[in-house]
Backbone as a ProteinNet text record, in pm:
[ID]
protein_1_A
[PRIMARY]
MRRWAIDLEAYRGYAHNLASTKPDLIVIKLTPGQTIAGQMPETSSRDHLWIECKAAKEDHPSGWKNVLMEAATRLQTAHPSRAIFLIVAVGWKCLYFVWDPSNAIVGQPQLFLRRANLSVGSSPRQWNIDTRNKAIGDTQWVNTVTGEITVSRAMELDCWTIAQVAPGRNRTRNWHSLATIEQFLISVQNAALLS
[TERTIARY]
11944.2	11800.9	11735.1	11636.1	11560.2	11420.7	11356.9	11220.9	11137.3	11008.9	10916.2	10887.9	10874.2	10833.9	10719.4	10626	10511.5	10510	10515.5	10509.1	10372.7	10307.1	10182	10217.2	10188.4	10234.3	10124.3	10137.5	10047	10088	10211.2	10256.8	10395.8	10434.1	10573.4	10579.6	10677.5	10679	10607.3	10542.4	10480.9	10348.2	10327.3	10199	10167.9	10043.7	10005	10014.2	9945.9	9936.8	9949.3	10067.9	10091.7	10001.6	9970.1	9888.5	9749.7	9698.3	9563.8	9563.8	9680.5	9689.1	9677.8	9574.6	9555.5	9641.5	9679.3	9753.6	9671.8	9727.4	9656.7	9752.8	9866.2	9968.9	10030.4	10040.7	10108.5	10220.9	10340.9	10455.9	10509.2	10526.1	10578.2	10717.5	10812.3	10950.9	11021.3	11131.5	11220.5	11327.8	11355.9	11458	11563.7	11681.3	11786.6	11741.7	11785.3	11757	11873.8	11882.5	11991.7	12123.1	12228.5	12361.1	12415.2	12470.7	12528.7	12680.3	12739.7	12884.3	12960	13055.7	13139.4	13083.3	12961.7	12903.2	12888.6	12895.4	12873.5	12726.6	12699.2	12559.2	12490.2	12362	12282.4	12244.5	12258.5	12236.5	12121.7	12063.5	11959.6	11830.4	11722.4	11593.9	11535.8	11439.3	11382.1	11232	11160	11014.9	10982.7	10882.4	10840.1	10693.7	10613	10470.4	10423.1	10355.6	10303.6	10151.7	10084	9938	9881.4	9812	9749.7	9601.8	9551.9	9416.5	9331.8	9205.3	9108.9	8976.8	8894.9	8764.6	8668.6	8567.9	8468.8	8392.1	8383.1	8310.8	8379.1	8502.2	8576	8554.7	8461.7	8439.1	8353.7	8413.1	8356.3	8475.1	8456.3	8572.2	8664.4	8609.9	8699.9	8774.3	8714.4	8784.2	8900.9	8879.5	8988.1	9096.6	9055.2	9153.5	9238.6	9174.7	9248.4	9347.7	9307.6	9400	9515.4	9489.2	9597.9	9692.8	9638.2	9723.2	9807.3	9746.3	9820.5	9931.1	9901.4	10004.2	10120.1	10089.9	10196.4	10281	10217.8	10292.6	10384.7	10334.7	10415.7	10527.7	10493.4	10593.9	10702.3	10666	10764.2	10871.7	10832.7	10928	11001.9	10927.6	10987.3	11064.3	11018.2	11080.6	11090.8	11172.4	11179.1	11239.6	11316.1	11381.2	11368.5	11291.1	11280.1	11137.1	11123.3	10991.2	10943.1	10812.6	10752.1	10608.6	10561.7	10422.8	10332.2	10213.9	10121	9981.3	9920.1	9778.1	9710.5	9600.9	9517.2	9388.5	9352.7	9235	9140.6	9014.8	8910.6	8802	8784.4	8691	8738	8649.2	8680.8	8710.1	8750.3	8782.3	8927.2	8988.8	9126.9	9159.4	9260.8	9319.4	9469.7	9539.3	9684.9	9750.9	9869.6	9948.8	10095.7	10181.9	10323.7	10364.4	10441.2	10501.2	10629.4	10640.2	10751.1	10815.1	10894.3	10949.3	11053.9	11116.6	11218.1	11158.7	11027.2	10955.5	11008.8	11036.2	11086	10976.7	10851.8	10738.9	10691.6	10710.7	10675.3	10557.1	10497.5	10391.2	10253.3	10236.3	10104.3	10047.1	9916.6	9855.8	9852.8	9842	9830.6	9699	9706.8	9586.5	9503.4	9371.2	9282.1	9153.7	9085.8	8953.3	8853.7	8739.2	8632.6	8550.6	8518.1	8437.7	8297.2	8239.2	8099.3	8012.3	7887.3	7789.8	7838.6	7872.7	7918.1	7800.7	7817.1	7715.7	7764.5	7672	7706.5	7812.5	7919.6	8025.6	8121.4	8103.3	8196.5	8332.1	8433.6	8566.7	8655.4	8748.4	8775.9	8681.2	8667.3	8580.2	8647.7	8778.6	8852.2	8967.3	9017	9133.1	9247.4	9355.4	9473.9	9546.4	9594.1	9668.2	9816.5	9895.8	10040.2	10095.8	10174.5	10226.2	10319.4	10365.4	10452.9	10373.7	10240.7	10155.6	10120.2	10151.3	10129.4	10043.3	9968.3	9890.5	9985.9	9946.3	10024.9	9944.6	9992	9924.7	9783.7	9700.9	9563.4	9472.5	9431.4	9343.8	9202.5	9105.9	8966.7	8931.5	9013	8978.7	9050.3	9146.9	9217.3	9194.9	9147.3	9138.3	9278.1	9345.2	9484.6	9500.7	9392.1	9398	9383.4	9283	9257.2	9324.5	9351.6	9408.6	9302.9	9175.3	9069.7	9063.5	9060.5	9042.3	8893.7	8832.1	8691.2	8683.4	8660	8665.2	8551.5	8443.9	8335.1	8378.6	8492.9	8546.2	8657.4	8672	8774.1	8749	8855.1	8841	8776.3	8683.5	8617.8	8682.9	8718.9	8793.3	8705.3	8575.5	8482.1	8500.9	8551.5	8573.7	8477.7	8371.6	8275.5	8144.6	8107.6	7979.8	7991	7900.6	7901.2	7789.6	7818.6	7719.2	7710.2	7590.6	7572.9	7602.2	7696.3	7732.2	7664.5	7620.2	7546.2	7474.6	7371.8	7303.1	7401.6	7404.2	7492.4	7637.7	7669	7808.4	7816.1	7884.4	7899.6	8042.5	8056	8187.4	8181.1	8293.7	8300.7	8255.6	8165.8	8108.6	8217.6	8321.7	8427.9	8551.3	8532.2	8645	8739.4	8686.1	8772.8	8864.4	8809.1	8892.2	8995.9	8955.4	9048.8	9160.9	9128.4	9231.3	9324.7	9269.3	9351.8	9449.3	9400.7	9490.4	9595.6	9558.6	9656.8	9766.9	9729.4	9828.7	9917.9	9858.3	9937.5	10039.2	9995.4	10086.5	10197.3	10166.8	10269.9	10370.8	10320.7	10411.1	10502.1	10448	10528.7	10636	10596.7	10692	10802.4	10765.9	10866	10960	10905.4	10990.2	11086.3	11037	11121.5	11234	11202.3	11302.4	11408.2	11371.8	11466.4	11553	11512	11588.5	11710.5
20203	20209.2	20160	20232	20190.6	20148.6	20066.5	20024.4	20025.8	20033.4	20035.4	19893.2	19873.8	19744.2	19769	19676.3	19687.5	19564	19585.3	19476.4	19476.8	19362	19343.8	19260.1	19313.3	19245.9	19236.8	19137.6	19125.3	19222.4	19257.5	19355.9	19401	19510.8	19552.6	19638	19616.3	19683.2	19595.2	19655.9	19584.6	19521.5	19396.6	19329.1	19245.1	19252.1	19179.1	19028.4	18975	18831.6	18803.1	18764.4	18745.6	18640.9	18536.4	18430.3	18479.7	18580.4	18628.4	18762.1	18810.3	18938	18914.8	18972.9	18960.9	19066.3	19040.9	19144.4	19273.6	19380.4	19508.4	19624.5	19595.7	19697.3	19682	19793.2	19796.7	19898.8	19859.2	19948.9	19960.6	20083.7	20107.3	20167.6	20107.8	20152.5	20144.8	20216	20204.7	20103.9	20013.9	19912.2	19922.6	19865.6	19869.1	19795.5	19844.6	19777.9	19689.1	19657.4	19574.3	19649.4	19576.2	19635.7	19658	19774.8	19808.9	19792	19727.8	19702.9	19833.3	19830.4	19945.5	20040.2	20014.4	20100	20021.5	20092.9	20030.6	19987.8	19867.2	19825.6	19900.4	19929.6	19988.8	19876.5	19902.7	19794.2	19817.8	19933.2	19958	20000.8	19978.1	20027.7	20110.2	20190	20277.7	20282.7	20266.8	20282.6	20429.8	20455.1	20592.5	20616.2	20510.7	20525.1	20406	20435	20335.4	20346.6	20237.1	20239	20139.2	20190.3	20109.2	20093.8	19971.1	19944.5	19874.5	19912.7	19848	19830.3	19742.2	19712.4	19830.3	19833.5	19941.7	19950.6	19842.8	19846.8	19939	19979.3	20071.4	20218.1	20245.5	20382.2	20461	20495	20580.6	20640.7	20751.1	20818.1	20726.8	20637.6	20552.6	20452.7	20408.6	20319.9	20389.3	20513.7	20592	20619.9	20648.5	20670	20545	20428.3	20303.4	20277.7	20303.1	20278	20377.9	20503.2	20600.6	20564.5	20514.5	20472.5	20350.9	20254.2	20135.8	20173	20262.4	20306.3	20372.3	20457.2	20523.6	20422.3	20321.6	20218.3	20142.4	20105.1	20032.5	20120.4	20244.7	20334.3	20369	20376.2	20403.4	20295.6	20172.5	20061.7	20056.6	20066.3	20049.9	20173.3	20292.5	20417.4	20516.3	20484.4	20571.3	20708.9	20722.9	20851.7	20898.3	20827.8	20863.3	20902.2	21014.3	21057.7	20965.9	20943.4	20859.3	20906.3	20900.6	20936.4	20825.4	20863.5	20769.8	20788.3	20678	20676.6	20581.5	20626.2	20535.7	20518.5	20392.6	20360.5	20276.5	20316.1	20241.7	20216.3	20088.9	20057.4	20124.8	20197.9	20267.3	20415.6	20451.6	20590.3	20598.7	20713.7	20727	20871.9	20886	21013.5	20998.3	21105.9	21094.2	21198	21157.9	21237.3	21213.3	21268.9	21235	21198.4	21091.7	21051.2	21131.8	21213.7	21307.8	21289.1	21182.2	21155.1	21255.5	21328.1	21425.5	21564.7	21576.6	21703	21813.3	21774.9	21871.1	21968.4	21923.9	22009.5	22079.6	22209	22285.1	22377.2	22426.5	22524.8	22467.6	22337.8	22276.9	22245.4	22261.6	22220	22067.5	22014.2	21869.7	21823.7	21715.7	21661.5	21585.9	21592.5	21518.8	21483.7	21382.8	21341.9	21370.7	21424	21447.4	21319.8	21286.3	21166.9	21184.3	21076.7	21077.2	21038.4	21078.5	21039.9	21068.2	21191.8	21228.8	21226.9	21155.9	21159.1	21253.1	21296.1	21389.8	21326.7	21398.8	21352.1	21253.8	21222.7	21127.5	21195	21114.9	21170.5	21070.6	21107.4	21243.4	21285.2	21414	21465.3	21455.3	21440.2	21424.5	21328.2	21271	21183.4	21253.6	21277.9	21336.5	21229.1	21267.9	21178.9	21200.4	21096.9	21104.8	21228.9	21305.8	21433.1	21415	21293.6	21268.8	21252.9	21238.3	21239.1	21383.3	21427.5	21566.9	21573.1	21682.1	21709	21750.4	21722.5	21764	21870.7	21991.3	22098.9	22122.8	22170.1	22204.7	22092.9	22005.3	21894.9	21921.6	21856.5	21879.4	21815.7	21724.6	21653.3	21706.1	21795.5	21852	22002.8	22051.3	22195.2	22239.3	22314.9	22351.2	22452.7	22513.6	22608.3	22534.3	22444.6	22374.8	22238.4	22175.2	22040.5	21930.8	21967.6	21865.4	21789.5	21656.7	21568.8	21535.6	21561.6	21530.4	21412.4	21292.8	21171.8	21164.9	21238.4	21238.8	21307.8	21375.6	21441.2	21359.8	21234.3	21147.8	21133.5	21109.5	21087.7	20952.2	20947.7	20822.1	20767.2	20640.3	20578.6	20498.2	20508.6	20440.5	20497	20413.1	20460.9	20395.5	20334.1	20266.1	20342.5	20421.7	20492	20613	20621.1	20727.8	20826.7	20954.6	21059.9	21142.9	21188.7	21274.2	21417.9	21482.8	21620.5	21719.6	21671.5	21752.4	21653.3	21696.4	21603.7	21537.9	21406.1	21329.5	21326.3	21382.6	21384.6	21323.1	21211	21141.1	21151	21134	21139.5	21049.9	20995.8	20920	21010.9	20960.4	21042.5	21103.9	21028.9	21076	21121.8	21180.3	21219.3	21313.4	21401.8	21497.4	21425.2	21331.2	21253.4	21171.8	21110.9	21029.8	21115.2	21235.6	21326.3	21371.9	21396.5	21438.5	21328.9	21204.5	21094.7	21071.3	21089.4	21075.9	21181.7	21305.7	21411.2	21381.6	21328.4	21291.7	21183.6	21081.6	20972.7	21023.4	21116.8	21177.4	21254.1	21323.5	21395	21298.8	21184.7	21082.6	21031.7	21003	20955.9	21058	21183.2	21287.6	21302.1	21298.5	21307.1	21189	21070.7	20949.9	20958.7	21005.1	21012.3	21119.4	21221.1	21327.4	21291.2	21189.4	21155.9	21070.9
8929.6	8913.7	9043.3	9087.1	9205	9161.7	9241.3	9210.3	9337.1	9317.3	9429.4	9473.4	9602.4	9657	9753.9	9754.8	9844.6	9931.9	10062.9	10159.6	10224.8	10227.5	10300.4	10421.7	10540.2	10661	10764.6	10850.2	10963.4	11072.4	11074.2	11173	11134.8	11185.1	11189.4	11313.2	11392.5	11520.7	11621.1	11715.1	11825.3	11783.7	11816.9	11794.4	11917.7	11963.8	12084.6	12066.6	11968.9	11950.4	11801.6	11758.6	11616.2	11554.2	11625.7	11570.5	11530.4	11598	11566.2	11492.8	11453.8	11384.5	11234.5	11173	11028.4	10958.9	10834.3	10761.7	10755.4	10806.1	10808.6	10787.4	10726.3	10708.4	10570.8	10500.9	10372.1	10385.7	10345.3	10348.9	10206.8	10161.9	10028	10043.1	9972.4	9985.2	9851.6	9842.6	9727.7	9763	9669.3	9692.7	9583.4	9610.8	9508.8	9384	9271.1	9144.2	9106.1	8979.3	8931.9	8943.3	8973.4	8983	8842.4	8819.8	8690.5	8702.1	8603.7	8604.8	8625.7	8716.7	8743.7	8847.6	8896.9	8999.6	9128.6	9239	9368.8	9378	9425.6	9438.4	9552.2	9530.9	9637.7	9732.8	9861.8	9956.5	10053.1	10050.5	10148.4	10080.4	10150.5	10104.9	10218.6	10185.7	10286.5	10268.8	10380.3	10378.2	10353.7	10271	10243.7	10276.9	10274.3	10301.7	10383.3	10491.7	10584.4	10578.9	10544.9	10534	10633.9	10732	10836.9	10801.1	10793.4	10744.6	10851	10857.8	10947.2	10874.4	10927.1	10867.2	10881	10794.6	10793.9	10925.6	11000.2	11127.9	11229.3	11201.9	11289.9	11252.3	11160.9	11113.8	11212.7	11324	11428.2	11501.6	11574.6	11634.7	11715.6	11797.5	11877.2	11788.5	11678.9	11585.5	11518.2	11475.8	11415.9	11519.8	11643.5	11750.6	11767	11767.3	11785.8	11673.1	11549.1	11438.4	11441	11479.6	11491.9	11606	11716.4	11828.2	11789.7	11721	11678.5	11580.2	11487.4	11392	11466.5	11565.1	11641.4	11716.9	11774.4	11847.2	11753.1	11636.6	11539.7	11482.8	11449.9	11393.8	11495.1	11621.3	11726.2	11727.2	11697	11692.2	11558.7	11448.1	11315.8	11268.7	11308.8	11263.6	11380	11480.5	11598.2	11571	11461.9	11437	11292.2	11211.4	11069.5	11034.4	10966.5	10920.9	10809	10804.9	10701.8	10681.7	10559.1	10531.8	10584.6	10629.1	10692.8	10635.5	10597.2	10561.8	10658.8	10718.3	10796.4	10717.3	10695.5	10615.6	10700.1	10700.4	10769.5	10665.6	10631.5	10523.6	10396.1	10329.4	10206.3	10229.1	10350.8	10383.5	10429.5	10409	10456.2	10489.7	10573.4	10612.2	10595.5	10563.1	10558.2	10648	10695.3	10788.9	10757.4	10841	10837	10979.5	10992.5	11120.1	11132.3	11234.6	11250.8	11388.6	11407.9	11541.1	11587.5	11494.6	11535.2	11555.1	11539.1	11558.4	11466.8	11341	11243.3	11199.1	11203.8	11166.1	11292.8	11297.8	11418.3	11390.4	11496.5	11482.9	11460.7	11477.1	11461.8	11598.8	11614.4	11740.9	11748.9	11870.6	11885.4	11824.1	11747.2	11684.4	11787.4	11770.8	11859.9	11787.4	11840.6	11794.2	11904.6	11866.9	11963.8	11977.3	12098.7	12123.1	12068.4	12022.4	11978.9	12097.4	12094.3	12196.6	12338	12364.2	12498.2	12595.2	12702	12806.8	12916.6	12999.9	13106.5	13195.4	13217.7	13306	13242.6	13112.3	13051.2	13033.8	13042.3	13033.8	12962.7	12881.3	12837.7	12724.6	12703.3	12598.7	12461.3	12462.9	12337.6	12361	12250.8	12255.7	12184.1	12256	12193.7	12113.9	11997.4	11909.2	11936.2	11920.5	11941.5	11872.4	11945.4	11892.6	11773.6	11749.7	11634.1	11504.3	11513.3	11394	11362.8	11242.3	11204	11078.5	11069.7	10948.7	10837.3	10715.4	10599.9	10527.5	10532.4	10461.4	10511.3	10422.7	10454.7	10404.5	10493.2	10455.5	10506.1	10444.4	10482.1	10616.3	10668.5	10791.7	10915.2	10900.5	11015.9	11019.4	11132.7	11155.8	11198	11112.3	11138.6	11251.6	11295.3	11406.8	11539.4	11548.4	11674.7	11683.6	11569.7	11568.5	11566.7	11561.6	11564.1	11432.3	11443.2	11327.8	11320.8	11206.1	11185.3	11089.6	11143.6	11061.6	10960.4	10983.8	10885.1	10755.8	10757.9	10638.5	10573.2	10613.5	10553.9	10404.4	10330.3	10186.6	10163.1	10069.6	10034	9908.2	9914.3	9804.9	9710.1	9724	9634.5	9494.5	9403.2	9266.4	9167.8	9220.2	9135	9118.4	9218.4	9214.2	9121.9	9027.2	8927.9	8960.4	8944.3	8964.8	8837.1	8806.1	8689	8729.9	8661.8	8693.2	8600.2	8486.5	8389.6	8298.3	8229.7	8139.1	8042.7	8045.7	7958.2	8001	8117.5	8164	8303.1	8314.1	8441.5	8490.4	8619.4	8682.7	8806.5	8845.1	8969.2	9083.7	9168.6	9275.6	9364.3	9394	9483.7	9407.1	9290.5	9207.9	9281.3	9364.5	9434.1	9533.5	9610.6	9704.1	9629.1	9517.8	9440.7	9381.8	9337	9285.5	9396.6	9515.8	9629.3	9670.2	9678.2	9717.5	9608.8	9482.5	9375.2	9389	9418.3	9438	9558.5	9665.7	9782.6	9746.1	9672.7	9634.5	9541.6	9455.8	9369.8	9456.7	9558.9	9651.2	9725.9	9768.8	9835.7	9739	9616	9516.9	9493	9475.6	9452.2	9571.4	9692.5	9812.3	9819.4	9783.7	9787.9	9685.2	9567.1	9461.8	9489.3	9568.3	9602.4	9722.4	9797.9	9920	9889.7
[MASK]
+++++++++++++++++++++++++++++++++++++++++++++++++++++++++++++++++++++++++++++++++++++++++++++++++++++++++++++++++++++++++++++++++++++++++++++++++++++++++++++++++++++++++++++++++++++++++++++++++++

């Protein structure tokens, strides 16, 4: 029997100054369960989902660029050759990707973020994201033709705000985002159980 474990960490992989690094990383993995008599014990666990979190004040293109760069730096150390699902969360918004260090997912353009508030002569006009971060399927925040990430289309995780959809019928305002993230988490679970 295997069970899920959730680690909350201040860092994994490279960290500049551990003393000032707040916990901003959640890792979800399957771990060995109880040993059953007559069976070999399971001895290893494997990370399946990496969630990098930042404060809402980082909700602008350069903030998202920074969290994606930090995740790539950490994943390069913690998972240099193993694919893992990735969620980057800024405040109550999130985007998901897959970390693909072996470049198993082919045919995708390089992901990038367009800078906000471009002034004349400012450079660069866009920030390229580490090529090992890949889009998963058709998401609302990645243009699969150009590779542009539009952070204003991030999923909103606010599950408290209610909106009226018809007279006498209410629904969580962000029900679509919440359903999408639930489907993504089910996909992660299914992939983990099949591995």
